[in-house]
Each structure stands twice: as structure tokens, then as C-alpha cells.
Amino acid sequence: MPIMYRDNLAVFEDLVGIEEADELLKWTEKCREGSIDLSKCTHMHTAIVQLLMVSGNPIRAWPAQHPFAQWLKSALQNFSRKEGVRV
């Protein structure tokens, strides 16, 4: 399973495909204060990235792969849950 849900933590592993979007959306709506662990994630569908952008859930740990982590940080750190838009 590419995303493991533990109370207020979603742990992403390996490749997270678009098939995970519905469940992730439900979790982000339910766990507004939940955080995301991407340390074991190697790739994710852009729909998942977009969902993380609008959810605003904080990232607890970034991917281990530097180029992937750098790209995600750039994409996700420019969004805020409060505004729902770029800040």
C-alpha cells in the first residue's frame, strides 16, 4: 500500500499513483491537522501533488532523493491551507 494512514500521520512509500487520490482526499478532509511523511516516497502522480498543495497538511519528512525532494519542496512550500492559494 503506497500510503499508510496512522491517526494524524500519512506515510507515503515508493510510488504513489493516482489510485490513491480518493483515499488521500478523505484523510486530508478528516485529519486537517495531520502531517505527511514523504521520507520513503520515490515518486508521486501530479494529482497527488496538487492534492497536497490544496490540503495544506504539513510535511513532517521530505523524500530521501534530493532532486525529487527539492522539486516537491519548491511546489508545496508556496501554498497555504489558510488561503488555499499561493502566498
XYZ file of N, CA and C in Angstrom:
261
model
N 0.838 -1.172 0.000
C 0.000 0.000 0.000
C 0.894 1.250 0.000
N 0.751 2.109 -0.995
C 1.637 3.272 -1.119
C 1.474 4.327 -0.026
N 0.305 4.405 0.619
C 0.114 5.348 1.718
C -0.448 4.596 2.916
N 0.251 4.705 4.031
C -0.199 4.093 5.280
C -0.730 5.217 6.157
N -1.943 5.065 6.664
C -2.563 6.088 7.494
C -2.502 5.662 8.951
N -1.913 6.527 9.780
C -1.781 6.270 11.218
C -2.274 7.493 11.973
N -3.471 7.446 12.463
C -4.072 8.561 13.196
C -3.859 9.882 12.455
N -2.941 10.700 12.925
C -2.692 12.013 12.330
C -1.442 12.040 11.467
N -1.093 10.905 10.871
C 0.089 10.822 10.023
C -0.203 9.954 8.803
N 0.164 10.465 7.633
C 0.087 9.685 6.396
C 1.513 9.447 5.923
N 1.893 8.192 5.801
C 3.254 7.827 5.404
C 3.222 7.331 3.960
N 3.913 8.056 3.095
C 3.991 7.703 1.674
C 5.198 6.806 1.456
N 5.014 5.737 0.651
C 6.116 4.820 0.342
C 6.174 4.554 -1.152
N 7.377 4.507 -1.662
C 7.640 4.191 -3.061
C 6.862 5.103 -4.008
N 6.212 4.531 -5.001
C 5.468 5.289 -5.997
C 4.011 5.433 -5.555
N 3.539 6.667 -5.477
C 2.146 6.919 -5.078
C 1.396 7.370 -6.333
N 0.517 6.503 -6.817
C -0.202 6.750 -8.060
C -1.520 7.456 -7.849
N -2.153 7.763 -8.944
C -3.434 8.469 -8.921
C -4.519 7.661 -8.215
N -4.361 6.358 -8.158
C -5.346 5.493 -7.494
C -5.500 5.836 -6.012
N -4.510 6.495 -5.453
C -4.522 6.836 -4.029
C -5.219 8.162 -3.742
N -5.591 8.901 -4.773
C -6.117 10.265 -4.598
C -7.401 10.314 -3.773
N -8.355 9.443 -4.038
C -9.631 9.489 -3.317
C -9.458 9.264 -1.824
N -8.688 8.259 -1.470
C -8.468 7.957 -0.049
C -7.683 9.078 0.627
N -6.686 9.624 -0.067
C -5.911 10.728 0.498
C -6.796 11.956 0.702
N -7.658 12.249 -0.240
C -8.576 13.380 -0.105
C -9.458 13.207 1.134
N -10.005 12.020 1.325
C -10.833 11.751 2.502
C -10.041 11.959 3.788
N -8.802 11.478 3.808
C -7.965 11.605 5.002
C -7.639 13.073 5.285
N -7.293 13.838 4.251
C -6.937 15.252 4.465
C -8.138 16.056 4.952
N -9.324 15.688 4.512
C -10.528 16.375 4.985
C -10.835 16.013 6.440
N -10.577 14.764 6.804
C -10.841 14.284 8.157
C -9.751 14.721 9.139
N -8.516 14.689 8.699
C -7.368 14.993 9.563
C -6.720 16.305 9.139
N -7.410 17.383 9.343
C -6.911 18.698 8.918
C -5.581 19.054 9.562
N -5.309 18.536 10.740
C -4.039 18.811 11.420
C -3.029 17.682 11.224
N -3.395 16.694 10.431
C -2.494 15.571 10.187
C -1.285 15.985 9.379
N -0.190 15.278 9.558
C 1.030 15.598 8.822
C 1.389 14.467 7.857
N 2.306 14.782 6.959
C 2.687 13.878 5.872
C 4.161 13.504 6.003
N 4.449 12.219 5.903
C 5.828 11.720 5.907
C 6.136 11.198 4.509
N 7.028 11.892 3.819
C 7.400 11.515 2.450
C 8.785 10.877 2.384
N 9.378 10.550 3.519
C 10.772 10.095 3.553
C 11.041 8.850 2.709
N 10.053 7.994 2.511
C 10.249 6.774 1.723
C 9.598 6.848 0.346
N 9.081 8.019 0.000
C 8.418 8.197 -1.293
C 9.467 8.438 -2.385
N 9.318 7.751 -3.509
C 10.269 7.909 -4.612
C 9.669 8.640 -5.809
N 8.338 8.666 -5.890
C 7.655 9.348 -6.995
C 6.176 9.435 -6.660
N 5.507 10.497 -7.157
C 4.062 10.581 -6.978
C 3.428 11.230 -8.193
N 2.218 10.822 -8.468
C 1.444 11.376 -9.578
C 1.186 12.850 -9.289
N 1.126 13.662 -10.325
C 0.913 15.099 -10.136
C -0.437 15.402 -9.477
N -1.412 14.532 -9.627
C -2.695 14.730 -8.944
C -2.503 14.670 -7.430
N -1.602 13.832 -6.972
C -1.306 13.733 -5.540
C -0.608 15.002 -5.079
N 0.307 15.510 -5.882
C 0.994 16.761 -5.551
C -0.031 17.890 -5.430
N -0.934 17.963 -6.370
C -1.965 19.005 -6.335
C -2.849 18.870 -5.102
N -3.180 17.656 -4.746
C -3.997 17.430 -3.555
C -3.254 17.903 -2.311
N -1.953 17.639 -2.244
C -1.162 18.100 -1.104
C -1.083 19.624 -1.082
N -1.041 20.227 -2.264
C -0.996 21.694 -2.341
C -2.231 22.312 -1.707
N -3.391 21.808 -2.061
C -4.625 22.419 -1.561
C -4.966 21.979 -0.139
N -4.472 20.836 0.285
C -4.795 20.363 1.631
C -4.092 21.198 2.692
N -2.862 21.585 2.421
C -2.100 22.363 3.396
C -1.573 21.567 4.566
N -1.737 20.245 4.554
C -1.201 19.437 5.647
C 0.322 19.572 5.670
N 0.907 19.780 6.850
C 2.354 19.974 6.920
C 3.133 18.707 6.572
N 4.285 18.913 5.974
C 5.186 17.807 5.637
C 6.125 17.592 6.818
N 6.065 16.420 7.390
C 6.917 16.073 8.537
C 8.315 15.664 8.074
N 8.383 14.930 6.972
C 9.672 14.460 6.450
C 9.620 14.468 4.931
N 10.692 14.943 4.311
C 10.793 15.039 2.855
C 11.435 13.786 2.282
N 11.262 13.524 0.976
C 11.864 12.333 0.356
C 13.387 12.326 0.504
N 13.936 11.127 0.540
C 15.379 10.969 0.667
C 16.112 11.361 -0.616
N 15.477 11.163 -1.753
C 16.107 11.508 -3.032
C 16.139 13.019 -3.190
N 17.344 13.570 -3.256
C 17.499 15.022 -3.265
C 16.770 15.743 -4.403
N 16.933 15.361 -5.674
C 16.229 16.105 -6.731
C 14.705 16.072 -6.572
N 14.175 14.919 -6.209
C 12.734 14.781 -6.000
C 12.293 15.633 -4.809
N 13.039 15.581 -3.722
C 12.716 16.369 -2.529
C 12.764 17.857 -2.837
N 13.771 18.275 -3.575
C 13.918 19.690 -3.916
C 12.734 20.168 -4.762
N 12.320 19.352 -5.716
C 11.192 19.699 -6.570
C 9.905 19.815 -5.754
N 9.669 18.835 -4.869
C 8.461 18.859 -4.041
C 8.450 20.048 -3.085
N 9.582 20.330 -2.462
C 9.655 21.472 -1.551
C 9.291 22.752 -2.283
N 9.820 22.892 -3.457
C 9.532 24.085 -4.250
C 8.041 24.188 -4.547
N 7.420 23.077 -4.879
C 5.999 23.075 -5.219
C 5.106 23.275 -3.996
N 5.408 22.582 -2.915
C 4.500 22.554 -1.770
C 4.683 23.684 -0.775
N 5.850 24.243 -0.672
C 6.072 25.282 0.330
C 5.504 26.632 -0.087
N 4.997 26.748 -1.289
C 4.412 28.002 -1.742
C 2.905 28.052 -1.550
N 2.347 27.051 -0.878
C 0.909 27.004 -0.688
C 0.566 27.021 0.794
N -0.586 27.568 1.108
C -1.031 27.679 2.488
C -2.474 27.218 2.607
N -2.773 26.413 3.606
C -4.145 25.952 3.829
C -5.057 27.120 4.158
N -4.567 28.088 4.920
C -5.409 29.207 5.333
C -5.971 29.952 4.137
N -5.135 30.183 3.164
C -5.551 30.951 1.997
C -6.086 30.059 0.897
N -5.551 28.825 0.819
C -5.943 27.936 -0.250
C -5.360 28.331 -1.590
N -4.445 29.277 -1.550
C -3.800 29.759 -2.768
C -2.346 30.028 -2.487
N -1.601 30.370 -3.517
C -0.193 30.715 -3.318
C -0.052 31.929 -2.426
N 1.000 31.913 -1.623
C 1.302 33.069 -0.775
C 2.631 33.671 -1.188
